[in-house]
XYZ file of C-alpha atoms in Angstrom:
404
model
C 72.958 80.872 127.760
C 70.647 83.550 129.660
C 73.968 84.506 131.111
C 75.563 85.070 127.598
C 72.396 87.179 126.433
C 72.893 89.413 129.961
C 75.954 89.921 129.184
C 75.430 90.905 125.029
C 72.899 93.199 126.282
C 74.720 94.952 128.977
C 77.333 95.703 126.088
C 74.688 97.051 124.207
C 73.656 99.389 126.862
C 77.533 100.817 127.397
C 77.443 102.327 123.898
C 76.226 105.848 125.486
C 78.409 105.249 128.958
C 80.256 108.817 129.733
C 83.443 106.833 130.154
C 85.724 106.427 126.965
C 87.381 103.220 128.110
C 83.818 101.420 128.658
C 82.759 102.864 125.313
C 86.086 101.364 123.895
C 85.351 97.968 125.341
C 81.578 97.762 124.628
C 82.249 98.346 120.581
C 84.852 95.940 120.771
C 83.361 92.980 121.902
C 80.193 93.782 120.481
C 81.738 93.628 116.996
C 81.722 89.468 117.051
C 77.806 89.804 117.646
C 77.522 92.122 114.468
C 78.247 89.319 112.989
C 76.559 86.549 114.577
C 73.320 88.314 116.456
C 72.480 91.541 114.597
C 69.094 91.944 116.077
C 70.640 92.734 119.462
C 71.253 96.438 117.676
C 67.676 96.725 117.067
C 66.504 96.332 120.625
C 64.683 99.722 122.418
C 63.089 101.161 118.627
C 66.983 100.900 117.574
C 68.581 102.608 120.010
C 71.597 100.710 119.881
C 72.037 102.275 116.066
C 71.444 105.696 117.195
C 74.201 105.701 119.761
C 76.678 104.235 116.680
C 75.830 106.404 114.814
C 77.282 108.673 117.248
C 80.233 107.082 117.890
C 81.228 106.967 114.438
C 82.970 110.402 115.538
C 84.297 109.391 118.453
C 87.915 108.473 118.993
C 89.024 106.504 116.427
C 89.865 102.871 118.210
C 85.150 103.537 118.707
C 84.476 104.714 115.791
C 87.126 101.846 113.748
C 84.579 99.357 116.052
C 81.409 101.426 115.794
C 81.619 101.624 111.541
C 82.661 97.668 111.612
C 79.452 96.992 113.345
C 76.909 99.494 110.798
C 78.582 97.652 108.036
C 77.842 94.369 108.933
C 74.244 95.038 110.197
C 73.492 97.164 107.044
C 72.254 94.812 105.294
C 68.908 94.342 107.428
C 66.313 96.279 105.690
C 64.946 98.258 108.845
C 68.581 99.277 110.067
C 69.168 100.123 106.653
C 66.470 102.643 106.034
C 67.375 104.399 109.112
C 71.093 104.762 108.057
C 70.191 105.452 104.850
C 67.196 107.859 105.404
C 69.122 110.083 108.027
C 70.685 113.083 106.220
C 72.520 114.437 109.421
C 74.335 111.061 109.619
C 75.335 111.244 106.227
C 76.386 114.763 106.125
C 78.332 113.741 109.283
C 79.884 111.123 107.079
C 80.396 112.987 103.994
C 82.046 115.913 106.143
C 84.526 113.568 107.824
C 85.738 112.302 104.329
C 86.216 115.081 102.513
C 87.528 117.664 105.020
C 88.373 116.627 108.501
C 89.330 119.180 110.969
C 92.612 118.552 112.899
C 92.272 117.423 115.877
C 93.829 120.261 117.239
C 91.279 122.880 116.410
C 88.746 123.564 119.191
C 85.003 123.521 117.780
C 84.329 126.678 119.287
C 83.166 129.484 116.847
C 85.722 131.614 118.529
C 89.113 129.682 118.096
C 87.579 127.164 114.986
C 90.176 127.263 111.653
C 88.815 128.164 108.403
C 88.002 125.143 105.974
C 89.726 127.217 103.408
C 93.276 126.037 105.445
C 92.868 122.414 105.194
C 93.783 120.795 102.152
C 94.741 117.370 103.548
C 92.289 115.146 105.307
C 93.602 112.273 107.427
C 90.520 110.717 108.223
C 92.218 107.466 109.402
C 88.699 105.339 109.055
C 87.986 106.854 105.828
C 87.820 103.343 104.024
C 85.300 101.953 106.707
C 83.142 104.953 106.012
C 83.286 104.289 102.092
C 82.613 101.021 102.670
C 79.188 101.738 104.669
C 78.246 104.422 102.328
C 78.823 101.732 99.468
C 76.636 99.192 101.807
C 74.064 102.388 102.170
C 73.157 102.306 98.665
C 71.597 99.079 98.406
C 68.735 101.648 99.634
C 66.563 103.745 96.683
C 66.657 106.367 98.699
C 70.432 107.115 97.994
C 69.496 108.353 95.001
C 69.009 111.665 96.096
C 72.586 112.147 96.880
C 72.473 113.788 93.282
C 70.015 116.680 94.325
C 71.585 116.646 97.842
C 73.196 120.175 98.324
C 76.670 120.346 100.314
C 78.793 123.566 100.916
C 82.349 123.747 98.526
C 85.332 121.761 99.786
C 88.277 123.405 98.793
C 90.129 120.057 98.149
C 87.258 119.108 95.793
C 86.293 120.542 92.241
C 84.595 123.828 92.897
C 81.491 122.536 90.838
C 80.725 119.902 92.873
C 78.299 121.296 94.870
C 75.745 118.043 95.712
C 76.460 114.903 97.825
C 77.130 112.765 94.725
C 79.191 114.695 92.605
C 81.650 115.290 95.934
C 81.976 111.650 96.432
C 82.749 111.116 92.524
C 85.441 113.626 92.224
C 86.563 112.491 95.887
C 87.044 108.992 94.459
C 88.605 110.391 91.424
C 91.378 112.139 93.518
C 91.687 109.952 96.134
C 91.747 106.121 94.867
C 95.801 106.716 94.437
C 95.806 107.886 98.155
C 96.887 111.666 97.180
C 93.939 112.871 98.721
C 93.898 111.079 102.239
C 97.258 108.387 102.728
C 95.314 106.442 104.936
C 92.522 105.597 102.392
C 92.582 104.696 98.115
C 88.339 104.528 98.588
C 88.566 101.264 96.317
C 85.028 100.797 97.900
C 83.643 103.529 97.126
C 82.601 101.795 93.411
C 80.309 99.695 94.495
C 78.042 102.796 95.694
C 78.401 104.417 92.114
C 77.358 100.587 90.881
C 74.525 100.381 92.564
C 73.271 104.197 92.386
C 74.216 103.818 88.333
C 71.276 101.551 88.015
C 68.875 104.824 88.373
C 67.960 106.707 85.108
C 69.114 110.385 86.566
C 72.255 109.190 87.931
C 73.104 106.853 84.529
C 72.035 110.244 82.407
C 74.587 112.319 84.526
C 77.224 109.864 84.461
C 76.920 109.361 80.452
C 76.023 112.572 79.142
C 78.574 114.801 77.431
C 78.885 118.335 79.204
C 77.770 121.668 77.904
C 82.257 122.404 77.671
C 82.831 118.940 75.830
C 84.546 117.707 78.869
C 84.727 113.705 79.267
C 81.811 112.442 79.928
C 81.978 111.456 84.122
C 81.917 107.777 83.681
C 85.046 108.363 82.167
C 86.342 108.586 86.249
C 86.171 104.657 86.592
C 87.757 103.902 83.068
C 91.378 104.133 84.203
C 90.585 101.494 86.901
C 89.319 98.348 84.845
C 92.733 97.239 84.031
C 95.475 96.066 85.091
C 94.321 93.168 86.955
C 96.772 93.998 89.779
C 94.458 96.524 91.054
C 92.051 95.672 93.677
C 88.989 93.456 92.983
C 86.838 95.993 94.278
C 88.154 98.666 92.686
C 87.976 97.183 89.311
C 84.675 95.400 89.966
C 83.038 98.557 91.024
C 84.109 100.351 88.000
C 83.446 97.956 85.617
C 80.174 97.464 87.458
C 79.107 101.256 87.185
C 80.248 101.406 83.549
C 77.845 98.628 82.849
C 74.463 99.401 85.159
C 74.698 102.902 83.377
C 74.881 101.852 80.053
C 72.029 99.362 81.078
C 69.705 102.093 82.318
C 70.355 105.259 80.563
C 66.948 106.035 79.543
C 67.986 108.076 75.778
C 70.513 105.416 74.469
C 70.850 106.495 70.894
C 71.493 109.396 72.103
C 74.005 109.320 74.927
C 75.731 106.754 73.844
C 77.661 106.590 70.913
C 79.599 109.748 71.645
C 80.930 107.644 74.514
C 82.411 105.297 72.384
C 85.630 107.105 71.756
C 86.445 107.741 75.421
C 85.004 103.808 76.557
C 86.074 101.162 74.137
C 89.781 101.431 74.484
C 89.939 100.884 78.292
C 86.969 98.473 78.085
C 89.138 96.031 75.231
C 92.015 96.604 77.291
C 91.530 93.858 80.085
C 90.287 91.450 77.620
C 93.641 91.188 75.736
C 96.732 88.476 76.591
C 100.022 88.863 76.952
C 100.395 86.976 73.484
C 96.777 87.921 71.366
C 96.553 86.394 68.006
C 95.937 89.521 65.979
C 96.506 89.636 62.157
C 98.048 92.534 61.138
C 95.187 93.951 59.796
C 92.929 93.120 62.738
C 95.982 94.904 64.717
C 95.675 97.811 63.185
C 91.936 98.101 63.725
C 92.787 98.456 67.414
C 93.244 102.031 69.224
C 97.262 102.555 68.935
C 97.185 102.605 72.363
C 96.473 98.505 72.430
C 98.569 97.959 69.562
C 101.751 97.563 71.326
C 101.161 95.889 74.725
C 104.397 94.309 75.691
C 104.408 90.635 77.296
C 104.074 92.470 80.778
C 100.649 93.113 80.494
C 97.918 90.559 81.578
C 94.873 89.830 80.929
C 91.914 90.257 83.285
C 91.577 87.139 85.427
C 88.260 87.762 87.155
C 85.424 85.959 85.810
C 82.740 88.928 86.913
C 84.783 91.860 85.807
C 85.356 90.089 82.816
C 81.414 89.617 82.040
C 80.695 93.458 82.916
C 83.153 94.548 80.093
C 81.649 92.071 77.698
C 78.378 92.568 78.661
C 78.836 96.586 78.438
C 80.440 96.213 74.807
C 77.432 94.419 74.095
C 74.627 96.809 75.790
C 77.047 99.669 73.630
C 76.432 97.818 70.651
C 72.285 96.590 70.963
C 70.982 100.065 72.990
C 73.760 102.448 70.441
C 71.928 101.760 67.366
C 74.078 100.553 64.131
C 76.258 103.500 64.275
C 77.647 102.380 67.957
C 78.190 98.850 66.430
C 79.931 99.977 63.510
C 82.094 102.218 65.624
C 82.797 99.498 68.213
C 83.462 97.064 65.226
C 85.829 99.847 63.525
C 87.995 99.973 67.045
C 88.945 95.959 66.566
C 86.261 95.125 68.866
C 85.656 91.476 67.420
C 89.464 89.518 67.200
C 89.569 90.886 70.600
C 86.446 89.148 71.757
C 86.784 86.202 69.586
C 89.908 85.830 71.446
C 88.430 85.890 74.739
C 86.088 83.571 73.485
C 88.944 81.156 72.524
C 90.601 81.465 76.054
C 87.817 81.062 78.319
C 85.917 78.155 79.373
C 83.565 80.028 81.232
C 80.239 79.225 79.589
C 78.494 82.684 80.939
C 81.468 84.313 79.513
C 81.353 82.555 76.080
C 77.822 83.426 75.772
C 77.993 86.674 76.627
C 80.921 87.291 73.912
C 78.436 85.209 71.051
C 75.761 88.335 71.819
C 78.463 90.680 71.467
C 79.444 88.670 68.100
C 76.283 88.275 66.805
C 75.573 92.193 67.291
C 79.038 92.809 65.393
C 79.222 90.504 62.898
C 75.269 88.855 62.705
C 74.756 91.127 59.456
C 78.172 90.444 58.050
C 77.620 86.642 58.546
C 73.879 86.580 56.569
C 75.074 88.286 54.009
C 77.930 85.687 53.254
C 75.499 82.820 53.407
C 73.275 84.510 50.868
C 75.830 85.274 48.661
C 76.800 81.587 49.008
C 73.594 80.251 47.979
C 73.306 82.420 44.714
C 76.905 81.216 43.934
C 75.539 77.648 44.069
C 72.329 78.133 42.680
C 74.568 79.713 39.569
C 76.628 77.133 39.393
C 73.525 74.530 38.758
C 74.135 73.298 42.381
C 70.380 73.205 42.792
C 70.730 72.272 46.570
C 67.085 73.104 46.915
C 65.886 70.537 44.203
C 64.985 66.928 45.910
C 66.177 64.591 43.566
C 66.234 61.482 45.895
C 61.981 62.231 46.850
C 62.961 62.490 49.988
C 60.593 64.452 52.337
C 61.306 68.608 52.286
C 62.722 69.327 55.935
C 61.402 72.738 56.907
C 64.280 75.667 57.461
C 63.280 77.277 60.144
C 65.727 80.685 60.283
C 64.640 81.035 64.248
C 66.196 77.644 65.311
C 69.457 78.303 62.485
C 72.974 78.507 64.530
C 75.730 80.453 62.766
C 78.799 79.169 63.376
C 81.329 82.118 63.460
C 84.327 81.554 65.460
């Protein structure tokens, strides 16, 4: 055993050896013990995580190990902060992401090649470093990535001039793999999930711009269908979609002028291959979900599935009655009820009665009262106790309305 820990911490100290080879072999084998014995890399005031965070731009076999290793220690709260907290790191992340220099180009000022020339980054552990970043925003302090100035890249939108808004538009272009073919960044969702849950980043995300552009959030609607996509890059999305609408802090609003860019993607992954719409519930629906052909699938995922309902129904409760009667006017309901029908899931069902009650709640009452006048016309008298039988109290808090 004390032979074992010798030799773990001997690894530890070849991180910052001058040889590459050593370096090569240290990160290597130290990779298991990521895993296994993460306080090793907090030894000496965390040296060990200073010296990965420099060989994150080493050669890549060290810096494939070196980002394995940060991502699976990134979840302890001290190595965390100082990841998370360290805007040289990040910048040194951000930069090797967005524009990489080829390899090539000598970093001397005399002989370096303008960034204006490179239009194709090949960073070939770009997915590792989306999915630390992701991991990095479990911290609050990522939330300054919005007011976190970076210079232009020329492969980027020319507005996005902060940390945030580079990432966003870097997913945007990217997640096909036309902006880097070694990388789709289908981790890079989680980090706009968890940074989605602050009330500047939701407002950004959600509000309409000044040129009555789509509103940003719009970037992860094309990715929360068709289930054939990757889990993380639909459970991100759907993720973000829902933590903003949970946290924008002027719902009525923000909100409803969403509704025309967000429902039709969101009721997309809820539908079958074989719904059964009436006619007149199909042509409720956006004509873009009106003809679905037998190819297309459902959403299989129980999560993803409960962040769509659940954002239909935070559109619905924090939009005011205009959202609901604009999500109800899209064919929001037979396409929920349906879900309802299909799944067993009892989070999922309950989630989709919330969403039903907000829809149809009003519609429901209003049937029951007319009922009761209809009855009370017709000399019904259900109220009269003609038996003298004891009066059971109605109590309207404890009534369940049966409505599918």
């Amino acid at each position: 055993m004390i032979e074992e820990i010798n030799k773990i911490f001997k690894l530890v100290e070849f991180l910052h050896h001058g040889n590459t080879q050593i370096r090569q072999i240290a990160t290597e084998n130290l990779v298991p013990y990521s895993k296994t014995e993460p306080h090793i890399f907090k030894i000496s005031q965390l040296a060990p995580i200073k010296d990965l965070k420099l060989l994150v731009k080493d050669y890549t076999p060290i810096a494939n190990s070196a980002l394995t290793i940060l991502i699976n220690i990134s979840t302890d709260l001290e190595i965390l902060k100082s990841l998370a907290e360290d805007d040289g790191f990040l910048e040194s992340i951000f930069y090797r992401i967005t524009v990489r220099v080829p390899p090539y180009i000598c970093l001397q000022s005399s002989c370096i090649q303008s960034l204006t020339t490179i239009q194709n980054p090949t960073e070939p552990n770009a997915t590792l470093f989306s999915m630390l970043l992701s991991n990095l925003a479990k911290s609050d302090s990522f939330v300054r990535l919005l007011d976190l100035r970076r210079p232009t890249v020329p492969s980027l939108s020319p507005t996005a001039i902060n940390a945030f808004d580079q990432l966003l538009d870097l997913f945007n272009k990217g997640v096909g793999g036309s902006y880097n073919p070694k990388s789709k960044f289908e981790y890079l969702p989680y980090l706009f999930a968890d940074l989605a849950k602050f009330p500047s980043i939701s407002t950004h995300l959600i509000s309409i711009p000044d040129s009555n552009a789509p509103p940003l959030l719009t970037t992860f609607t094309p990715h929360t269908s068709p289930p054939t996509l990757p889990l993380p890059l639909r459970l991100g999305s759907t993720s973000t979609i829902r933590n903003a609408l949970l946290s924008v802090p002027s719902p009525l609003e923000t909100v409803s002028p969403l509704i025309p860019y967000i429902i039709p993607p969101l009721l997309l992954p809820l539908i079958g291959s074989d719904p059964a719409f009436s006619d007149s519930e199909t042509d409720l629906l956006p004509p873009e979900l009106q003809l679905l052909g037998p190819e297309h699938k459902q959403e299989t995922d129980l999560q993803v599935l409960n962040n769509i309902v659940e954002s239909l129904f935070l559109i619905c409760a924090r939009g005011g009655d205009a959202a609901k009667k604009a999500v109800k006017d899209m064919g929001a309901y037979p396409v929920v009820r349906e879900v309802h029908v299909g799944i067993e899931d009892e989070g999922i069902r309950e989630s989709v009665e919330r969403v039903v009650q907000l829809l149809m709640g009003d519609e429901v009452e209003e049937r029951n009262d007319e009922a009761v006048r209809r009855d009370e016309e017709s000399g019904l008298q259900m109220g009269n106790n003609v038996r003298g039988e004891p009066e059971k109290a109605d109590d309207d808090d404890d009534k369940i309305v049966e409505i599918f």
